[in-house]
Tab-separated table of C-alpha atoms in Angstrom:
chain	number	residue	atom	x	y	z
X	1	MET	CA	67.992	96.992	98.957
X	2	ASP	CA	69.548	94.304	97.186
X	3	GLN	CA	73.060	94.592	95.285
X	4	HIS	CA	74.305	93.714	92.226
X	5	LYS	CA	78.386	93.688	90.285
X	6	LEU	CA	78.244	93.782	86.438
X	7	ARG	CA	81.254	93.235	85.101
X	8	LEU	CA	81.951	95.757	82.544
X	9	THR	CA	84.701	96.923	80.226
X	10	HIS	CA	86.516	100.350	80.385
X	11	ASP	CA	84.250	101.023	77.866
X	12	GLU	CA	81.543	100.051	78.674
X	13	ILE	CA	81.610	101.748	81.810
X	14	THR	CA	82.446	104.947	80.036
X	15	LEU	CA	79.253	105.021	77.894
X	16	LEU	CA	77.361	103.804	80.359
X	17	LYS	CA	78.146	107.593	82.103
X	18	SER	CA	77.375	108.873	79.390
X	19	VAL	CA	74.666	107.781	79.243
X	20	ILE	CA	73.723	108.710	82.188
X	21	GLU	CA	75.055	111.536	82.231
X	22	TRP	CA	72.357	111.955	79.453
X	23	VAL	CA	69.316	110.939	80.559
X	24	GLU	CA	70.221	112.812	84.202
X	25	LYS	CA	69.715	116.094	82.095
X	26	LYS	CA	66.644	114.988	80.229
X	27	SER	CA	64.913	114.379	83.655
X	28	THR	CA	62.375	116.190	84.679
X	29	ASN	CA	61.929	113.693	87.754
X	30	GLU	CA	63.514	115.238	90.553
X	31	SER	CA	64.157	111.557	92.813
X	32	ASN	CA	65.214	109.861	89.242
X	33	ARG	CA	68.137	112.674	89.659
X	34	ILE	CA	69.350	112.219	92.649
X	35	LEU	CA	69.526	107.930	91.513
X	36	LEU	CA	70.876	109.029	88.049
X	37	GLY	CA	73.242	111.365	90.218
X	38	SER	CA	74.902	108.575	92.552
X	39	ILE	CA	75.195	105.888	90.058
X	40	LYS	CA	77.248	108.717	88.206
X	41	ASP	CA	79.136	109.445	91.012
X	42	LYS	CA	80.117	105.110	91.578
X	43	ILE	CA	80.726	104.992	88.106
X	44	ASN	CA	83.050	107.977	88.537
X	45	GLN	CA	85.105	105.904	91.583
X	46	LYS	CA	85.301	103.042	89.695
X	47	LEU	CA	86.915	104.496	87.481
X	48	GLN	CA	89.218	106.722	89.850
X	49	TYR	CA	89.898	103.679	91.037
X	50	ASN	CA	91.422	101.717	88.153
X	51	ASP	CA	93.253	105.554	86.871
X	52	ASP	CA	95.119	104.589	90.267
X	53	PHE	CA	96.404	101.550	88.872
X	54	SER	CA	98.265	102.286	85.857
X	55	TYR	CA	100.566	100.046	86.048
X	56	LEU	CA	98.126	97.496	84.775
X	57	ASN	CA	97.974	99.030	81.281
X	58	GLY	CA	99.284	96.319	78.982
X	59	LEU	CA	97.150	93.769	80.629
X	60	SER	CA	93.944	92.283	79.301
X	61	GLU	CA	90.534	93.556	80.192
X	62	GLN	CA	90.191	89.021	81.677
X	63	ALA	CA	93.246	89.475	83.715
X	64	LYS	CA	92.562	93.265	84.616
X	65	GLN	CA	89.022	92.523	86.179
X	66	PHE	CA	90.512	89.402	87.488
X	67	PHE	CA	93.557	91.157	89.842
X	68	PHE	CA	89.928	93.720	91.012
X	69	GLU	CA	88.350	90.832	91.449
X	70	PHE	CA	91.151	89.309	93.441
X	71	MET	CA	91.693	92.102	95.109
X	72	ASP	CA	88.232	92.450	96.087
X	73	LYS	CA	87.776	89.102	97.512
X	74	TYR	CA	91.234	88.746	99.332
X	75	GLY	CA	92.251	91.812	100.401
X	76	ILE	CA	95.974	91.085	98.115
X	77	ASN	CA	96.886	93.001	95.579
X	78	LEU	CA	98.196	90.643	93.186
X	79	TYR	CA	100.872	92.833	91.405
X	80	HIS	CA	102.644	93.539	94.909
X	81	SER	CA	102.114	89.589	95.379
X	82	ILE	CA	103.702	88.084	92.555
X	83	SER	CA	106.651	90.830	92.144
X	84	SER	CA	107.711	90.736	95.809
X	85	VAL	CA	108.117	86.194	95.296
X	86	LEU	CA	109.892	87.430	91.923
X	87	HIS	CA	111.891	89.728	93.675
X	88	GLN	CA	112.890	86.703	96.829
X	89	LYS	CA	114.089	83.788	95.179
X	90	LYS	CA	114.872	84.129	91.180
X	91	TYR	CA	113.747	81.285	88.813
X	92	ARG	CA	115.212	79.924	85.051
X	93	PHE	CA	112.198	79.459	84.054
X	94	PHE	CA	108.690	81.135	83.712
X	95	ASP	CA	106.634	77.347	84.600
X	96	GLU	CA	109.785	76.425	87.646
X	97	TYR	CA	108.075	80.543	88.804
X	98	PHE	CA	104.504	80.168	87.996
X	99	GLU	CA	103.888	76.387	89.393
X	100	TYR	CA	105.651	77.383	92.871
X	101	TYR	CA	103.457	80.496	93.450
X	102	TYR	CA	100.625	78.890	92.157
X	103	GLN	CA	100.931	76.254	94.274
X	104	LYS	CA	102.326	78.295	97.594
X	105	TYR	CA	99.106	80.299	97.596
X	106	LYS	CA	96.558	77.690	95.467
X	107	ASP	CA	94.709	76.987	98.545
X	108	LYS	CA	94.883	79.974	99.985
X	109	SER	CA	92.692	82.022	97.758
X	110	PRO	CA	91.309	79.218	96.218
X	111	LEU	CA	90.478	81.900	92.958
X	112	LEU	CA	93.188	81.125	91.832
X	113	GLN	CA	92.464	77.469	90.541
X	114	ASP	CA	89.734	79.199	87.908
X	115	LYS	CA	92.174	81.613	86.608
X	116	ILE	CA	95.351	79.984	85.817
X	117	ASN	CA	95.025	81.953	82.225
X	118	GLU	CA	95.147	85.111	83.927
X	119	LEU	CA	97.895	84.597	86.900
X	120	GLN	CA	99.939	83.702	84.044
X	121	GLU	CA	99.401	86.388	81.949
X	122	MET	CA	99.490	88.257	85.822
X	123	ILE	CA	102.848	87.061	85.814
X	124	ASN	CA	104.520	87.268	83.170
X	125	HIS	CA	103.665	91.210	82.733
X	126	VAL	CA	104.887	92.094	86.576
X	127	SER	CA	107.879	90.499	85.692
X	128	ARG	CA	108.324	92.333	82.675
X	129	ARG	CA	107.265	95.587	83.716
X	130	ILE	CA	110.054	95.034	87.230
X	131	GLY	CA	112.740	93.870	84.260
X	132	VAL	CA	112.944	89.498	85.651
X	133	THR	CA	113.095	87.717	82.307
X	134	PHE	CA	112.876	84.035	82.688
X	135	ASP	CA	114.947	81.402	80.080
X	136	GLU	CA	113.874	79.694	77.078
X	137	LYS	CA	113.137	76.151	77.741
X	138	GLN	CA	115.603	74.059	75.446
């Protein structure tokens, strides 16, 4: 059986879940109800999975999708990776840190090359959350 991935926002997933629950209640076909129940369970798991990452609150939907795509593809929690590198060495300017992180990991994680804006947003988000500040360039 073919499997497909959909990229949906949290609001879209919540709406889809509501529609599936409504159709499940109205359906008279038992096999359809079982299938709908299975889909609903997968949605619930995904919603729970996202709730486990509340430290991503405040990021754009694109950055959150990038985070999960990165984790799915490489098995690396980007938030923790960025945080770890920020704690290892202090950088005066954001651009210095971004360039260091990007150059260090771009070959190991080619997805970074396609998602530079999302990576910059993640770095800004993580640095704010852990209290690391960068000087403004003059």
